[in-house]
Protein backbone atom coordinates (compact mmCIF):
# COMPACT_ATOMS: atom_id res chain seq x y z
CA UNK A 1 0.00 0.00 0.00
CA UNK A 2 1.42 3.37 -0.99
CA UNK A 3 0.90 6.24 1.39
CA UNK A 4 -0.30 9.75 0.71
CA UNK A 5 2.57 11.76 -0.68
CA UNK A 6 3.30 15.09 0.97
CA UNK A 7 1.91 17.51 -1.67
CA UNK A 8 -1.60 16.06 -1.07
CA UNK A 9 -1.49 17.30 2.49
CA UNK A 10 -1.50 20.90 1.36
CA UNK A 11 -4.74 20.52 -0.64
CA UNK A 12 -8.26 21.48 0.52
CA UNK A 13 -9.97 18.46 2.22
CA UNK A 14 -12.28 17.64 -0.74
CA UNK A 15 -9.42 17.95 -3.28
CA UNK A 16 -7.16 15.91 -1.02
CA UNK A 17 -9.78 13.18 -0.87
CA UNK A 18 -10.32 13.20 -4.64
CA UNK A 19 -6.55 13.03 -5.25
CA UNK A 20 -6.05 10.22 -2.73
CA UNK A 21 -8.94 8.14 -4.12
CA UNK A 22 -7.69 8.59 -7.68
CA UNK A 23 -4.10 7.76 -6.74
CA UNK A 24 -5.16 4.62 -4.88
CA UNK A 25 -7.64 3.25 -7.40
CA UNK A 26 -5.44 3.69 -10.47
CA UNK A 27 -2.59 1.89 -8.63
CA UNK A 28 -1.89 -1.80 -9.02
CA UNK A 29 -2.76 -3.33 -6.55
CA UNK A 30 -5.62 -0.97 -5.77
CA UNK A 31 -5.75 0.72 -2.38
CA UNK A 32 -7.62 3.42 -0.46
CA UNK A 33 -6.37 5.36 2.57
CA UNK A 34 -7.89 4.22 5.86
CA UNK A 35 -8.70 7.78 6.99
CA UNK A 36 -11.58 7.56 4.48
CA UNK A 37 -13.41 5.27 6.93
CA UNK A 38 -14.20 8.06 9.34
CA UNK A 39 -17.20 10.02 8.09
CA UNK A 40 -20.12 10.27 10.55
CA UNK A 41 -21.44 6.77 9.70
CA UNK A 42 -17.93 5.23 9.80
CA UNK A 43 -17.17 6.83 13.17
CA UNK A 44 -20.41 5.38 14.56
CA UNK A 45 -19.50 1.95 13.18
CA UNK A 46 -16.05 2.22 14.74
CA UNK A 47 -17.66 3.01 18.12
CA UNK A 48 -19.70 -0.19 17.71
CA UNK A 49 -16.54 -2.15 16.85
CA UNK A 50 -14.94 -1.09 20.14
CA UNK A 51 -17.76 -2.86 21.99
CA UNK A 52 -17.72 -6.12 20.03
CA UNK A 53 -16.80 -9.28 21.97
CA UNK A 54 -14.08 -10.07 19.39
CA UNK A 55 -12.47 -6.61 19.45
CA UNK A 56 -10.28 -7.03 22.53
CA UNK A 57 -8.23 -3.88 21.76
CA UNK A 58 -10.31 -1.19 23.49
CA UNK A 59 -11.31 -3.37 26.45
CA UNK A 60 -7.76 -4.51 27.12
CA UNK A 61 -6.26 -1.03 26.98
CA UNK A 62 -9.06 0.33 29.16
CA UNK A 63 -8.28 -2.38 31.74
CA UNK A 64 -4.61 -1.36 31.88
CA UNK A 65 -5.47 2.33 32.20
CA UNK A 66 -8.05 1.66 34.93
CA UNK A 67 -5.52 -0.31 36.95
CA UNK A 68 -2.58 2.03 36.40
CA UNK A 69 -4.01 5.54 36.04
CA UNK A 70 -2.62 6.88 39.34
CA UNK A 71 0.80 5.41 38.62
CA UNK A 72 0.86 6.81 35.09
CA UNK A 73 -0.18 10.30 36.16
CA UNK A 74 2.29 10.34 39.06
CA UNK A 75 5.18 9.21 36.84
CA UNK A 76 4.34 11.79 34.17
CA UNK A 77 3.89 14.65 36.64
CA UNK A 78 6.99 14.08 38.77
CA UNK A 79 7.10 17.01 41.20
CA UNK A 80 5.07 19.32 39.01
CA UNK A 81 1.47 19.69 37.88
CA UNK A 82 0.34 17.91 34.73
CA UNK A 83 -1.53 19.11 31.67
CA UNK A 84 -2.75 16.67 29.05
CA UNK A 85 -2.74 16.84 25.25
CA UNK A 86 -4.56 14.12 23.33
CA UNK A 87 -3.99 13.27 19.68
CA UNK A 88 -7.48 12.50 18.38
CA UNK A 89 -10.66 13.17 20.31
CA UNK A 90 -12.20 9.78 19.77
CA UNK A 91 -11.00 7.92 22.85
CA UNK A 92 -12.80 10.09 25.40
CA UNK A 93 -13.94 7.08 27.32
CA UNK A 94 -10.41 5.90 28.19
CA UNK A 95 -9.03 9.41 28.55
CA UNK A 96 -11.57 10.13 31.28
CA UNK A 97 -9.82 7.51 33.42
CA UNK A 98 -6.58 9.50 33.19
CA UNK A 99 -8.28 12.86 33.67
CA UNK A 100 -10.00 11.62 36.85
CA UNK A 101 -6.65 10.47 38.23
CA UNK A 102 -5.06 13.84 37.36
CA UNK A 103 -7.89 15.82 39.00
CA UNK A 104 -7.47 13.76 42.17
CA UNK A 105 -3.86 14.96 42.37
CA UNK A 106 -4.16 18.62 41.47
CA UNK A 107 -7.82 19.81 41.51
CA UNK A 108 -7.73 21.47 38.08
CA UNK A 109 -6.36 20.02 34.87
CA UNK A 110 -5.98 21.53 31.42
CA UNK A 111 -6.89 19.03 28.68
CA UNK A 112 -6.11 19.86 25.02
CA UNK A 113 -7.60 17.36 22.54
CA UNK A 114 -6.31 17.78 18.96
CA UNK A 115 -8.48 16.51 16.10
CA UNK A 116 -9.46 17.39 12.52
CA UNK A 117 -13.13 17.12 13.42
CA UNK A 118 -14.56 20.22 15.18
CA UNK A 119 -17.73 18.21 15.88
CA UNK A 120 -15.85 15.40 17.64
CA UNK A 121 -13.97 17.98 19.70
CA UNK A 122 -17.15 19.84 20.69
CA UNK A 123 -18.76 16.56 21.80
CA UNK A 124 -15.66 15.61 23.81
CA UNK A 125 -15.56 19.03 25.47
CA UNK A 126 -19.23 18.92 26.45
CA UNK A 127 -19.01 15.41 27.86
CA UNK A 128 -15.81 15.88 29.79
CA UNK A 129 -16.63 19.26 31.30
CA UNK A 130 -20.04 17.93 32.37
CA UNK A 131 -18.66 14.71 33.85
CA UNK A 132 -15.38 15.71 35.46
CA UNK A 133 -15.43 18.98 37.39
CA UNK A 134 -11.96 20.48 37.51
CA UNK A 135 -11.07 19.66 33.89
CA UNK A 136 -10.77 22.65 31.57
CA UNK A 137 -11.00 21.53 27.92
CA UNK A 138 -9.18 23.58 25.30
CA UNK A 139 -9.81 21.88 21.92
CA UNK A 140 -7.57 22.36 18.88
CA UNK A 141 -8.84 21.70 15.35
CA UNK A 142 -5.69 20.50 13.62
CA UNK A 143 -4.36 17.54 11.65
CA UNK A 144 -1.74 16.18 14.02
CA UNK A 145 -0.34 13.89 11.33
CA UNK A 146 1.27 16.99 9.80
CA UNK A 147 3.68 19.36 11.49
CA UNK A 148 2.69 19.78 15.10
CA UNK A 149 3.41 22.64 17.51
CA UNK A 150 2.36 23.38 21.09
CA UNK A 151 2.18 26.61 23.05
CA UNK A 152 4.48 26.79 26.08
CA UNK A 153 3.01 24.82 29.01
CA UNK A 154 1.36 26.60 31.95
CA UNK A 155 3.81 27.78 34.61
CA UNK A 156 4.96 24.87 36.80
CA UNK A 157 3.35 22.28 34.51
CA UNK A 158 4.56 19.35 32.46
CA UNK A 159 2.75 17.99 29.47
CA UNK A 160 1.75 14.41 28.83
CA UNK A 161 0.72 13.75 25.22
CA UNK A 162 -1.79 10.90 25.08
CA UNK A 163 -1.77 8.77 21.96
CA UNK A 164 -3.74 5.68 22.85
CA UNK A 165 -6.17 3.29 21.16
CA UNK A 166 -3.49 1.65 18.98
CA UNK A 167 -3.96 4.47 16.45
CA UNK A 168 -0.20 4.41 15.82
CA UNK A 169 -0.75 0.92 14.36
CA UNK A 170 -2.64 2.35 11.38
CA UNK A 171 0.50 4.14 10.19
CA UNK A 172 3.28 2.61 8.14
CA UNK A 173 6.42 2.19 10.31
CA UNK A 174 8.21 5.18 8.73
CA UNK A 175 5.10 7.36 9.15
CA UNK A 176 4.75 6.28 12.79
CA UNK A 177 8.39 7.23 13.40
CA UNK A 178 7.86 10.62 11.70
CA UNK A 179 4.73 11.32 13.74
CA UNK A 180 6.50 10.53 17.02
CA UNK A 181 9.48 12.68 16.00
CA UNK A 182 7.11 15.61 15.35
CA UNK A 183 5.53 15.13 18.77
CA UNK A 184 8.95 14.91 20.40
CA UNK A 185 10.09 18.15 18.81
CA UNK A 186 6.99 19.98 20.14
CA UNK A 187 7.76 18.87 23.72
CA UNK A 188 10.16 20.16 26.38
CA UNK A 189 12.43 18.21 28.68
CA UNK A 190 10.29 16.68 31.44
CA UNK A 191 7.22 16.29 29.18
CA UNK A 192 6.18 12.81 28.09
CA UNK A 193 4.10 10.72 25.71
CA UNK A 194 1.69 7.94 26.64
CA UNK A 195 1.49 5.52 23.72
CA UNK A 196 -0.92 2.56 23.43
CA UNK A 197 0.17 -0.23 21.07
CA UNK A 198 -1.51 -3.50 20.17
CA UNK A 199 0.80 -6.51 20.39
CA UNK A 200 1.20 -9.63 18.24
CA UNK A 201 -0.88 -12.54 19.48
CA UNK A 202 -2.34 -15.75 18.09
CA UNK A 203 -3.65 -15.41 14.58
CA UNK A 204 -7.22 -16.49 15.22
CA UNK A 205 -7.72 -13.87 17.95
CA UNK A 206 -6.39 -11.23 15.57
CA UNK A 207 -8.51 -12.36 12.63
CA UNK A 208 -11.71 -12.57 14.68
CA UNK A 209 -11.13 -9.02 15.97
CA UNK A 210 -11.12 -7.74 12.37
CA UNK A 211 -13.83 -10.06 11.01
CA UNK A 212 -16.50 -10.23 13.71
CA UNK A 213 -19.50 -12.55 13.59
CA UNK A 214 -22.03 -9.70 13.56
CA UNK A 215 -20.44 -8.19 10.44
CA UNK A 216 -19.88 -4.72 11.93
CA UNK A 217 -16.27 -4.58 10.69
CA UNK A 218 -17.49 -5.65 7.24
CA UNK A 219 -19.96 -2.72 7.25
CA UNK A 220 -17.17 -0.41 8.46
CA UNK A 221 -14.93 -1.54 5.59
CA UNK A 222 -17.70 -1.27 2.98
CA UNK A 223 -18.64 2.18 4.26
CA UNK A 224 -15.68 3.44 2.23
CA UNK A 225 -17.56 2.38 -0.95
CA UNK A 226 -20.77 3.94 0.36
CA UNK A 227 -18.81 7.19 0.70
CA UNK A 228 -17.44 6.98 -2.85
CA UNK A 229 -20.95 6.35 -4.18
CA UNK A 230 -22.37 9.33 -2.29
CA UNK A 231 -19.51 11.81 -2.58
CA UNK A 232 -18.20 11.04 -6.08
CA UNK A 233 -21.27 9.54 -7.81
CA UNK A 234 -19.62 6.09 -8.03
CA UNK A 235 -21.71 2.99 -8.73
CA UNK A 236 -20.06 0.39 -6.46
CA UNK A 237 -22.45 -2.51 -5.83
CA UNK A 238 -21.82 -3.33 -2.16
CA UNK A 239 -22.96 -6.93 -2.59
CA UNK A 240 -20.38 -7.46 -5.31
CA UNK A 241 -17.54 -6.89 -2.80
CA UNK A 242 -16.61 -9.01 0.23
CA UNK A 243 -14.85 -7.89 3.41
CA UNK A 244 -11.53 -9.69 3.93
CA UNK A 245 -9.21 -9.55 6.95
CA UNK A 246 -5.78 -11.09 6.43
CA UNK A 247 -2.86 -11.60 8.83
CA UNK A 248 0.42 -10.66 7.13
CA UNK A 249 3.17 -12.21 9.30
CA UNK A 250 6.01 -10.71 7.26
CA UNK A 251 4.88 -7.18 8.04
CA UNK A 252 3.26 -8.07 11.37
CA UNK A 253 -0.04 -6.49 10.42
CA UNK A 254 -3.70 -7.20 9.88
CA UNK A 255 -4.73 -6.05 6.43
CA UNK A 256 -8.29 -5.20 5.48
CA UNK A 257 -9.35 -5.59 1.87
CA UNK A 258 -12.51 -5.37 -0.21
CA UNK A 259 -12.53 -8.29 -2.61
CA UNK A 260 -14.43 -8.21 -5.87
CA UNK A 261 -16.69 -11.28 -5.96
CA UNK A 262 -16.97 -11.10 -9.77
CA UNK A 263 -15.31 -9.54 -12.80
CA UNK A 264 -16.91 -6.12 -13.02
CA UNK A 265 -16.58 -2.50 -14.14
CA UNK A 266 -17.21 0.44 -11.82
CA UNK A 267 -17.57 4.08 -12.83
CA UNK A 268 -16.69 7.11 -10.69
CA UNK A 269 -17.98 9.97 -12.89
CA UNK A 270 -16.90 12.86 -10.62
CA UNK A 271 -13.32 11.62 -10.81
CA UNK A 272 -13.56 10.59 -14.46
CA UNK A 273 -12.53 7.05 -13.54
CA UNK A 274 -13.60 3.80 -15.17
CA UNK A 275 -12.32 0.87 -13.14
CA UNK A 276 -12.09 -2.80 -14.03
CA UNK A 277 -11.98 -5.49 -11.35
CA UNK A 278 -10.98 -9.09 -11.91
CA UNK A 279 -12.83 -11.70 -9.82
CA UNK A 280 -10.87 -11.95 -6.54
CA UNK A 281 -9.05 -8.63 -7.05
CA UNK A 282 -8.95 -6.50 -3.92
CA UNK A 283 -8.83 -2.89 -2.78
CA UNK A 284 -6.47 -2.72 0.20
CA UNK A 285 -8.15 -0.39 2.70
CA UNK A 286 -6.23 -0.63 5.99
CA UNK A 287 -3.14 -1.88 7.76
CA UNK A 288 -3.21 -2.39 11.50
CA UNK A 289 0.34 -3.10 12.68
CA UNK A 290 0.80 -5.34 15.72
CA UNK A 291 4.00 -4.72 17.63
CA UNK A 292 6.43 -7.33 18.91
CA UNK A 293 7.89 -7.01 22.43
CA UNK A 294 10.56 -4.29 22.48
CA UNK A 295 9.47 -2.77 19.16
CA UNK A 296 7.46 0.16 20.57
CA UNK A 297 10.31 0.98 22.96
CA UNK A 298 12.75 1.03 20.02
CA UNK A 299 10.39 3.24 17.99
CA UNK A 300 10.09 5.71 20.87
CA UNK A 301 13.85 5.78 21.34
CA UNK A 302 14.43 6.34 17.62
CA UNK A 303 12.06 9.34 17.82
CA UNK A 304 14.19 10.87 20.58
CA UNK A 305 12.24 9.80 23.65
CA UNK A 306 14.14 8.57 26.71
CA UNK A 307 13.37 6.57 29.84
CA UNK A 308 10.13 4.63 29.77
CA UNK A 309 7.64 2.74 31.84
CA UNK A 310 5.70 -0.08 30.17
CA UNK A 311 2.47 -1.63 31.40
CA UNK A 312 0.71 -4.62 29.85
CA UNK A 313 -2.30 -6.78 30.67
CA UNK A 314 -1.86 -10.27 32.12
CA UNK A 315 -2.16 -11.92 28.69
CA UNK A 316 0.46 -9.59 27.19
CA UNK A 317 -1.96 -8.48 24.46
CA UNK A 318 -1.56 -4.72 24.70
CA UNK A 319 1.21 -2.33 25.76
CA UNK A 320 0.92 1.14 27.30
CA UNK A 321 4.22 3.06 27.24
CA UNK A 322 5.10 6.25 29.03
CA UNK A 323 8.26 7.79 27.57
CA UNK A 324 10.06 10.97 28.60
CA UNK A 325 10.95 13.77 26.19
C1 LIG B 1 -8.54 2.92 14.86
N1 LIG B 1 -7.74 1.72 14.76
C2 LIG B 1 -6.81 1.61 15.87
C3 LIG B 1 -8.51 0.49 14.52
C4 LIG B 1 -7.57 -0.74 14.45
O1 LIG B 1 -7.79 -1.67 15.21
O2 LIG B 1 -6.64 -0.72 13.64
C5 LIG B 1 -9.36 0.58 13.27
C6 LIG B 1 -10.11 -0.68 12.98
N2 LIG B 1 -10.16 -1.29 11.82
C7 LIG B 1 -10.92 -2.35 11.91
N3 LIG B 1 -11.34 -2.48 13.15
C8 LIG B 1 -10.87 -1.42 13.84
PDB file of C-alpha atoms in Angstrom, residues 56 198-208 210-211 244-257 286-292 295:
ATOM      1  CA  UNK A  56     -10.278  -7.029  22.533  1.00  0.00           C
ATOM      2  CA  UNK A 198      -1.508  -3.495  20.172  1.00  0.00           C
ATOM      3  CA  UNK A 199       0.799  -6.512  20.390  1.00  0.00           C
ATOM      4  CA  UNK A 200       1.202  -9.627  18.236  1.00  0.00           C
ATOM      5  CA  UNK A 201      -0.880 -12.537  19.479  1.00  0.00           C
ATOM      6  CA  UNK A 202      -2.338 -15.746  18.087  1.00  0.00           C
ATOM      7  CA  UNK A 203      -3.649 -15.410  14.576  1.00  0.00           C
ATOM      8  CA  UNK A 204      -7.220 -16.494  15.215  1.00  0.00           C
ATOM      9  CA  UNK A 205      -7.718 -13.871  17.948  1.00  0.00           C
ATOM     10  CA  UNK A 206      -6.387 -11.231  15.568  1.00  0.00           C
ATOM     11  CA  UNK A 207      -8.507 -12.357  12.629  1.00  0.00           C
ATOM     12  CA  UNK A 208     -11.711 -12.570  14.684  1.00  0.00           C
ATOM     13  CA  UNK A 210     -11.118  -7.745  12.368  1.00  0.00           C
ATOM     14  CA  UNK A 211     -13.829 -10.061  11.014  1.00  0.00           C
ATOM     15  CA  UNK A 244     -11.530  -9.692   3.925  1.00  0.00           C
ATOM     16  CA  UNK A 245      -9.208  -9.545   6.955  1.00  0.00           C
ATOM     17  CA  UNK A 246      -5.780 -11.088   6.427  1.00  0.00           C
ATOM     18  CA  UNK A 247      -2.861 -11.596   8.830  1.00  0.00           C
ATOM     19  CA  UNK A 248       0.423 -10.662   7.131  1.00  0.00           C
ATOM     20  CA  UNK A 249       3.172 -12.207   9.298  1.00  0.00           C
ATOM     21  CA  UNK A 250       6.009 -10.711   7.256  1.00  0.00           C
ATOM     22  CA  UNK A 251       4.876  -7.179   8.035  1.00  0.00           C
ATOM     23  CA  UNK A 252       3.264  -8.070  11.371  1.00  0.00           C
ATOM     24  CA  UNK A 253      -0.037  -6.491  10.416  1.00  0.00           C
ATOM     25  CA  UNK A 254      -3.705  -7.197   9.876  1.00  0.00           C
ATOM     26  CA  UNK A 255      -4.733  -6.048   6.428  1.00  0.00           C
ATOM     27  CA  UNK A 256      -8.287  -5.201   5.482  1.00  0.00           C
ATOM     28  CA  UNK A 257      -9.352  -5.594   1.866  1.00  0.00           C
ATOM     29  CA  UNK A 286      -6.234  -0.629   5.989  1.00  0.00           C
ATOM     30  CA  UNK A 287      -3.136  -1.885   7.758  1.00  0.00           C
ATOM     31  CA  UNK A 288      -3.214  -2.395  11.499  1.00  0.00           C
ATOM     32  CA  UNK A 289       0.338  -3.104  12.683  1.00  0.00           C
ATOM     33  CA  UNK A 290       0.796  -5.341  15.718  1.00  0.00           C
ATOM     34  CA  UNK A 291       4.003  -4.721  17.630  1.00  0.00           C
ATOM     35  CA  UNK A 292       6.428  -7.332  18.908  1.00  0.00           C
ATOM     36  CA  UNK A 295       9.466  -2.765  19.157  1.00  0.00           C
TER      37      UNK A 295
END
